[in-house]
Amino acid sequence: MFRAPDIGTEIKTSCPYCGVGCGVIAKRDANNEVSIKGDPDHPSNFGRLCSKGSALGETVGLEGRLLRPEINGQEANWDQALDLVAQKFSDTIAEHGPDSVAFYVSGQILTEDYYVANKLMKGFIGSANIDTNSRLCMASSVAGHRRAFGTDTVPGTYEDLEKTDLLILVGSNLAWCHPVLYQRIAAAKADRPDMKVVLIDPRRTMTADIADLHLAIKPDGDVALFTGLLHHLARQDAFDFDYINAHTTGFEETISAAAKLSDFETLSDITGLSSEEINAFYELFLKTDKTVTVFSQGVNQSSSGTDKVNAIINCHLATGRIGKEGMGPFSVTGQPNAMGGREVGGLANMLAAHMDIENPGHRDLVQRFWASPVIPEKQGLKAVDMFHAVGDGRIKAIWIMATNPVVSMPEADTVAKALKDCPFVVVSDVLGETDTTAYAHVKLPSADWGEKDGTVTNSERRISRQKRFLPLAGDSMPDWWQLAEVGKRMGFEDAFNYGSVSEVFAEHAALSDFENAPGAPLPERDFNIGAHAGINEEEYNDLTPFQWPQLKGFEPETSRFFAEGQFYTSDRKARLIPVEAPAPLEYTPSRPLILNTGRIRDHWHTLTRTGRSSRLSQHIAEPFVEINPEDALHFGIRDADIVQVENAHGFILVRALITKRVDQGQVFVPMHWSDQFASRARVDTLVSALVDPVSGQPALKNVPVSITKYQATTYGFAVTLNKPENPPSDYWAQAKTEDGWRIEFADLNSDLSIQSFAQNLFDVPENTLNNISQDTQWLSYGDGKFGDYRVAAFIGEKLIGLLYLSSSPVSVSRNWAIQQLGTDHNNPLQRHMIVAGRAGGDRPDPGSIICSCFGIGSNQISSAITEKSCRSVEAIGQELKAGTNCGSCRAEIKQIIDQHTPIAAE
Ligand code: SF4
């Protein structure tokens, strides 16, 4: 059942990162080395991959893997572990009822995993307490779709983003978060320069590179901006009344609610945009029929996220711009299988196959299909409430799969405490040590990407296979198998007796088709892949990417929804939803800044996968806070200082990055760093558990904080061959390099002993320092007046560690120092240059890495511009190859070129 394909076989699978859902071709060799390339036949990426996708082969090693089940820290076999999980869950349910247990799953697991988890919890345990980390990602889009369309349907396709005349990106940094989609759009715009792109985002992200207009909106100003747009369209008589009358309800109430935002002065106050900017945007929308509005986490991760979604959808419904080529609202998901989770009901407020848990007809249908003993009548606990219930003891047993809530949940320290106090915690993961597995009574080793089989659905409703090309590591097993085994051990043998993953998919497809046709007792449902209900294992293995719906017996005429109405409400009409702008944010003297959180280009979630790749750690290796120069001045913070960002929930320590990318009054911190990679940088410890009242999605981008300079008196930077286990300082952040590790430090203590510090870091035996042998050499330098100390240790010709300490941030070139680890050092002069921190003429400093694929740094790009007159991204590509593989760095290369371009005098 779980045999890996032969060595050397090319396997078509899909990328496990973002919601673009790119096709990947993977191949392993006899040493289990994996080569990766984009699948030219996959309709989502046509062969392209971004930096993360290209580096997938570097993330599949066994380092850090959980290879055997563990019970209370002791290795166990599967029978022992599964029996215990089944017994504990059964006992807890028997004593405290079905709502005393919960599953917290993930947009990383496959649809088949999700299907079995949802079936076990809702149909057999009898609770709806299953929720997913997708709640943190796109729950507001789901809620907005369901309010407007009656179901959770993304109407359009990626092709619409290329064929539109006006592309509006709201709260979406596609260049870094959905890079291949960004590249498709950039290519379309290069082909058709008349295509306009508007970016609506408080930050000037890399996506601004392709924007004709960037609106640096105030956080949560989106409802006002789009409601004002609706009013503007009304004033200009720009509605499509044929569409409105035939296919919508709620028009009058929605327009009259929008009238409250009729003047630009009010809009300007709420959005922070000038009247000219607002008018320019409104006129573009007014005059451009083919319009697509893309939205993602900047819209969803808000206490008004669902209203934002409906404010956007209202404008598209009222103009009839939906379901046609190049038109429509378009939600982009963050995770690879957030959509698959939605399709099987992996959210606490949904039932399987896009059905509604509060609809008695749907409950009856699903229960009959599953032949299940129970089905809950009410919604379960959504993510934030679920962990509150763990904390206050209502939930006494929880099973967490493929996610790291101790890093990613709001008030993350409270989540850690809740898990610590929970009587029974099961964690299924590929890694043994994460911030969350630390609280597990039972750890179950899961199959990693490359080892498991199943399907995922991307943001355009395209279902693709994820396929095994590696053998299972150790005793690891797929998540669906773990769940089915526990289901059987809980007494539900018949319902969970799957012989293969293809049987799970076939059942999921059959449920989507069950009583789902014109003439059936209940209204038709959007999600239908009945064409695959009878799929066998061979057909499943040959399944090529397809978009739903795929009905049994006939081909749909279009892959889009709603051009002709036919919404999934009782009267088949869409709902225009009156929405109101939320109250403006409150800045208080004690918390004068608004914290925004998000992703960076080359890392993913909590670094459990991308942190294993040295290539992906080159671009940005340390947690940081972006601060506007005015705020930095005001708070006495200089570039590269360590900064304490805090509020009532806690504090984090991160490096200051002073930039105009963020407006005054705002700061930005990436979401990725966990306790495994930094001393104190879990940014979600600062996020309060404030949620959108409709979707339950937390407001992760709108957090009042204060910042202060951390009064470090010692700063350090080191590279070492060995991973430092307990870096000995208050602040540290470490990342993998090609030949070892790099570590940044800061400490309040100015009296650190460099010798013991270095010894501890480099992991060399005691007394080696004074034991200069032929093979071992320590070189050091100290300047007490300026607090500068440096030490380098060599064994043979290899540098094993290099440490710089200083009373101010260390300014040595990181990439130059990192390269020294992998270089032979037989020249005494060179060894002294290393201690001095200076690049010799024969080893120039490449600068900070911009192109991860070819390891090209900013200094190299600058030299090509100034010395070789390379004035375009293409010219840089020809000269250095930078930007010619995955293309993820092209926006940054252009920015460097722009910085070197003289501005003409006015
Ligand atoms: Fe993976 Fe990058 Fe494609 Fe997203 S854009 S699916 S991360 S290759």
mmCIF file of C-alpha atoms in Angstrom, residues 219-426:
data_model
loop_
_atom_site.group_PDB
_atom_site.id
_atom_site.type_symbol
_atom_site.label_atom_id
_atom_site.label_comp_id
_atom_site.label_asym_id
_atom_site.label_seq_id
_atom_site.Cartn_x
_atom_site.Cartn_y
_atom_site.Cartn_z
ATOM 1 C CA PRO A 219 -5.203 49.202 8.450
ATOM 2 C CA ASP A 220 -8.839 48.075 8.158
ATOM 3 C CA GLY A 221 -9.818 50.944 5.851
ATOM 4 C CA ASP A 222 -10.959 48.479 3.143
ATOM 5 C CA VAL A 223 -14.668 48.295 4.047
ATOM 6 C CA ALA A 224 -14.910 52.077 3.763
ATOM 7 C CA LEU A 225 -12.950 52.186 0.501
ATOM 8 C CA PHE A 226 -15.119 49.581 -1.253
ATOM 9 C CA THR A 227 -18.374 50.819 0.257
ATOM 10 C CA GLY A 228 -17.446 54.304 -0.906
ATOM 11 C CA LEU A 229 -16.779 52.790 -4.321
ATOM 12 C CA LEU A 230 -20.262 51.268 -4.353
ATOM 13 C CA HIS A 231 -21.720 54.679 -3.598
ATOM 14 C CA HIS A 232 -19.558 56.283 -6.283
ATOM 15 C CA LEU A 233 -20.826 53.743 -8.824
ATOM 16 C CA ALA A 234 -24.406 54.542 -7.750
ATOM 17 C CA ARG A 235 -23.789 58.252 -8.188
ATOM 18 C CA GLN A 236 -22.323 57.665 -11.642
ATOM 19 C CA ASP A 237 -25.190 55.389 -12.637
ATOM 20 C CA ALA A 238 -22.707 52.632 -13.368
ATOM 21 C CA PHE A 239 -24.676 49.606 -12.183
ATOM 22 C CA ASP A 240 -25.739 46.645 -14.274
ATOM 23 C CA PHE A 241 -29.448 46.621 -13.428
ATOM 24 C CA ASP A 242 -30.176 43.662 -15.682
ATOM 25 C CA TYR A 243 -27.858 41.554 -13.557
ATOM 26 C CA ILE A 244 -28.953 43.105 -10.273
ATOM 27 C CA ASN A 245 -32.645 42.572 -10.966
ATOM 28 C CA ALA A 246 -32.302 39.072 -12.345
ATOM 29 C CA HIS A 247 -29.718 37.645 -9.972
ATOM 30 C CA THR A 248 -29.465 39.534 -6.667
ATOM 31 C CA THR A 249 -31.415 40.674 -3.640
ATOM 32 C CA GLY A 250 -30.575 43.259 -0.973
ATOM 33 C CA PHE A 251 -29.741 46.028 -3.437
ATOM 34 C CA GLU A 252 -31.768 48.857 -1.833
ATOM 35 C CA GLU A 253 -30.546 48.249 1.735
ATOM 36 C CA THR A 254 -26.951 47.924 0.594
ATOM 37 C CA ILE A 255 -26.977 51.121 -1.446
ATOM 38 C CA SER A 256 -28.628 53.074 1.311
ATOM 39 C CA ALA A 257 -26.011 51.814 3.820
ATOM 40 C CA ALA A 258 -23.281 52.874 1.381
ATOM 41 C CA ALA A 259 -24.687 56.416 1.235
ATOM 42 C CA LYS A 260 -23.147 57.034 4.682
ATOM 43 C CA LEU A 261 -19.776 57.041 2.922
ATOM 44 C CA SER A 262 -20.653 59.514 0.243
ATOM 45 C CA ASP A 263 -18.063 62.230 0.744
ATOM 46 C CA PHE A 264 -14.393 61.922 0.033
ATOM 47 C CA GLU A 265 -13.452 63.818 3.159
ATOM 48 C CA THR A 266 -14.904 61.131 5.408
ATOM 49 C CA LEU A 267 -13.398 58.432 3.219
ATOM 50 C CA SER A 268 -10.065 60.137 3.373
ATOM 51 C CA ASP A 269 -10.198 60.241 7.179
ATOM 52 C CA ILE A 270 -10.992 56.557 7.458
ATOM 53 C CA THR A 271 -8.688 55.238 4.769
ATOM 54 C CA GLY A 272 -5.760 57.644 5.156
ATOM 55 C CA LEU A 273 -5.787 58.143 1.375
ATOM 56 C CA SER A 274 -6.023 61.492 -0.351
ATOM 57 C CA SER A 275 -9.188 62.429 -2.258
ATOM 58 C CA GLU A 276 -7.126 62.319 -5.452
ATOM 59 C CA GLU A 277 -5.982 58.764 -4.769
ATOM 60 C CA ILE A 278 -9.505 57.628 -3.944
ATOM 61 C CA ASN A 279 -10.911 59.306 -7.026
ATOM 62 C CA ALA A 280 -8.216 57.837 -9.271
ATOM 63 C CA PHE A 281 -9.086 54.340 -8.048
ATOM 64 C CA TYR A 282 -12.830 54.845 -8.340
ATOM 65 C CA GLU A 283 -12.543 56.204 -11.873
ATOM 66 C CA LEU A 284 -10.409 53.246 -12.937
ATOM 67 C CA PHE A 285 -13.027 50.848 -11.591
ATOM 68 C CA LEU A 286 -15.840 52.858 -13.141
ATOM 69 C CA LYS A 287 -14.318 52.890 -16.595
ATOM 70 C CA THR A 288 -12.924 49.356 -16.755
ATOM 71 C CA ASP A 289 -15.414 46.634 -17.400
ATOM 72 C CA LYS A 290 -12.992 43.739 -17.130
ATOM 73 C CA THR A 291 -12.007 43.964 -13.479
ATOM 74 C CA VAL A 292 -10.726 41.334 -11.079
ATOM 75 C CA THR A 293 -10.313 42.011 -7.358
ATOM 76 C CA VAL A 294 -7.854 39.639 -5.699
ATOM 77 C CA PHE A 295 -7.818 39.495 -1.921
ATOM 78 C CA SER A 296 -6.011 37.420 0.673
ATOM 79 C CA GLN A 297 -4.685 37.694 4.200
ATOM 80 C CA GLY A 298 -4.716 41.500 4.401
ATOM 81 C CA VAL A 299 -8.467 41.269 3.966
ATOM 82 C CA ASN A 300 -9.153 38.058 5.848
ATOM 83 C CA GLN A 301 -6.996 38.501 8.953
ATOM 84 C CA SER A 302 -9.087 41.257 10.433
ATOM 85 C CA SER A 303 -11.891 41.759 12.933
ATOM 86 C CA SER A 304 -13.905 43.116 9.985
ATOM 87 C CA GLY A 305 -12.639 40.541 7.449
ATOM 88 C CA THR A 306 -16.025 39.143 6.397
ATOM 89 C CA ASP A 307 -17.428 42.643 5.849
ATOM 90 C CA LYS A 308 -14.365 43.483 3.732
ATOM 91 C CA VAL A 309 -15.029 40.447 1.556
ATOM 92 C CA ASN A 310 -18.675 41.383 1.127
ATOM 93 C CA ALA A 311 -17.838 45.043 0.434
ATOM 94 C CA ILE A 312 -15.667 43.810 -2.469
ATOM 95 C CA ILE A 313 -18.227 41.274 -3.706
ATOM 96 C CA ASN A 314 -21.001 43.917 -3.557
ATOM 97 C CA CYS A 315 -19.132 46.025 -6.142
ATOM 98 C CA HIS A 316 -18.744 43.060 -8.480
ATOM 99 C CA LEU A 317 -22.363 41.911 -8.138
ATOM 100 C CA ALA A 318 -23.725 45.416 -8.665
ATOM 101 C CA THR A 319 -21.747 45.780 -11.884
ATOM 102 C CA GLY A 320 -22.377 42.215 -13.073
ATOM 103 C CA ARG A 321 -18.615 41.716 -13.199
ATOM 104 C CA ILE A 322 -18.534 38.128 -12.077
ATOM 105 C CA GLY A 323 -18.091 34.751 -13.682
ATOM 106 C CA LYS A 324 -16.978 36.147 -17.037
ATOM 107 C CA GLU A 325 -13.526 36.124 -18.550
ATOM 108 C CA GLY A 326 -11.319 38.676 -16.787
ATOM 109 C CA MET A 327 -13.962 39.604 -14.193
ATOM 110 C CA GLY A 328 -14.780 38.723 -10.617
ATOM 111 C CA PRO A 329 -13.822 38.766 -6.956
ATOM 112 C CA PHE A 330 -11.003 36.288 -6.341
ATOM 113 C CA SER A 331 -9.859 35.001 -2.973
ATOM 114 C CA VAL A 332 -6.320 33.571 -2.904
ATOM 115 C CA THR A 333 -5.624 31.110 -0.109
ATOM 116 C CA GLY A 334 -2.404 31.065 1.829
ATOM 117 C CA GLN A 335 -1.997 27.313 2.217
ATOM 118 C CA PRO A 336 -1.685 24.501 -0.308
ATOM 119 C CA ASN A 337 -4.886 22.774 0.705
ATOM 120 C CA ALA A 338 -7.043 25.334 2.457
ATOM 121 C CA MET A 339 -9.573 24.789 -0.343
ATOM 122 C CA GLY A 340 -9.493 21.010 0.022
ATOM 123 C CA GLY A 341 -10.198 21.406 3.726
ATOM 124 C CA ARG A 342 -13.174 23.611 2.925
ATOM 125 C CA GLU A 343 -14.486 21.010 0.475
ATOM 126 C CA VAL A 344 -14.593 18.235 3.074
ATOM 127 C CA GLY A 345 -15.938 20.404 5.901
ATOM 128 C CA GLY A 346 -12.698 20.744 7.839
ATOM 129 C CA LEU A 347 -13.993 23.907 9.533
ATOM 130 C CA ALA A 348 -16.020 23.689 12.736
ATOM 131 C CA ASN A 349 -18.987 25.466 11.150
ATOM 132 C CA MET A 350 -19.256 23.365 7.981
ATOM 133 C CA LEU A 351 -20.264 19.880 7.006
ATOM 134 C CA ALA A 352 -18.658 17.714 4.326
ATOM 135 C CA ALA A 353 -18.904 18.527 0.597
ATOM 136 C CA HIS A 354 -19.723 22.228 1.143
ATOM 137 C CA MET A 355 -22.825 21.379 3.156
ATOM 138 C CA ASP A 356 -24.100 23.304 6.116
ATOM 139 C CA ILE A 357 -24.004 21.832 9.595
ATOM 140 C CA GLU A 358 -27.024 23.842 10.667
ATOM 141 C CA ASN A 359 -29.161 22.614 7.760
ATOM 142 C CA PRO A 360 -31.197 19.564 8.954
ATOM 143 C CA GLY A 361 -31.541 18.296 5.363
ATOM 144 C CA HIS A 362 -27.759 18.366 4.894
ATOM 145 C CA ARG A 363 -27.166 16.642 8.223
ATOM 146 C CA ASP A 364 -29.615 13.918 7.308
ATOM 147 C CA LEU A 365 -28.012 13.452 3.897
ATOM 148 C CA VAL A 366 -24.484 13.174 5.258
ATOM 149 C CA GLN A 367 -25.510 10.880 8.095
ATOM 150 C CA ARG A 368 -27.285 8.520 5.710
ATOM 151 C CA PHE A 369 -24.303 8.526 3.339
ATOM 152 C CA TRP A 370 -21.867 7.738 6.145
ATOM 153 C CA ALA A 371 -24.295 5.399 7.918
ATOM 154 C CA SER A 372 -23.103 7.160 11.024
ATOM 155 C CA PRO A 373 -24.539 6.843 14.507
ATOM 156 C CA VAL A 374 -24.569 10.589 15.292
ATOM 157 C CA ILE A 375 -24.143 13.990 13.741
ATOM 158 C CA PRO A 376 -23.831 17.266 15.650
ATOM 159 C CA GLU A 377 -26.609 19.811 15.251
ATOM 160 C CA LYS A 378 -24.546 22.867 16.035
ATOM 161 C CA GLN A 379 -21.231 24.347 15.042
ATOM 162 C CA GLY A 380 -18.117 23.307 16.916
ATOM 163 C CA LEU A 381 -15.501 25.542 18.462
ATOM 164 C CA LYS A 382 -13.484 27.651 16.050
ATOM 165 C CA ALA A 383 -9.715 27.802 16.512
ATOM 166 C CA VAL A 384 -9.458 30.652 19.032
ATOM 167 C CA ASP A 385 -12.415 29.400 21.078
ATOM 168 C CA MET A 386 -11.094 25.860 20.840
ATOM 169 C CA PHE A 387 -7.837 26.761 22.578
ATOM 170 C CA HIS A 388 -9.742 28.827 25.143
ATOM 171 C CA ALA A 389 -11.756 25.679 25.850
ATOM 172 C CA VAL A 390 -8.524 23.704 26.213
ATOM 173 C CA GLY A 391 -7.317 26.374 28.629
ATOM 174 C CA ASP A 392 -10.436 26.395 30.806
ATOM 175 C CA GLY A 393 -10.734 22.611 30.881
ATOM 176 C CA ARG A 394 -13.830 22.115 28.707
ATOM 177 C CA ILE A 395 -11.682 20.263 26.185
ATOM 178 C CA LYS A 396 -9.749 17.486 27.874
ATOM 179 C CA ALA A 397 -8.212 15.702 24.881
ATOM 180 C CA ILE A 398 -6.940 17.300 21.679
ATOM 181 C CA TRP A 399 -5.260 15.883 18.578
ATOM 182 C CA ILE A 400 -3.153 18.411 16.644
ATOM 183 C CA MET A 401 -2.029 17.566 13.114
ATOM 184 C CA ALA A 402 0.607 19.205 10.904
ATOM 185 C CA THR A 403 0.468 22.578 12.573
ATOM 186 C CA ASN A 404 2.281 24.522 15.250
ATOM 187 C CA PRO A 405 -0.309 26.541 17.227
ATOM 188 C CA VAL A 406 2.176 27.464 19.969
ATOM 189 C CA VAL A 407 3.788 29.698 17.342
ATOM 190 C CA SER A 408 0.920 30.622 15.059
ATOM 191 C CA MET A 409 -2.130 31.183 17.268
ATOM 192 C CA PRO A 410 -2.961 34.580 18.754
ATOM 193 C CA GLU A 411 -1.853 34.955 22.386
ATOM 194 C CA ALA A 412 0.504 32.096 21.636
ATOM 195 C CA ASP A 413 1.867 31.947 25.195
ATOM 196 C CA THR A 414 -1.664 31.310 26.469
ATOM 197 C CA VAL A 415 -2.013 28.484 23.949
ATOM 198 C CA ALA A 416 1.221 26.969 25.252
ATOM 199 C CA LYS A 417 -0.092 27.127 28.801
ATOM 200 C CA ALA A 418 -3.427 25.608 27.767
ATOM 201 C CA LEU A 419 -1.660 22.657 26.156
ATOM 202 C CA LYS A 420 0.636 22.265 29.134
ATOM 203 C CA ASP A 421 -2.403 21.912 31.405
ATOM 204 C CA CYS A 422 -4.472 19.754 29.019
ATOM 205 C CA PRO A 423 -4.882 16.164 30.299
ATOM 206 C CA PHE A 424 -4.200 14.543 26.908
ATOM 207 C CA VAL A 425 -2.438 16.062 23.883
ATOM 208 C CA VAL A 426 -1.652 14.109 20.719
#
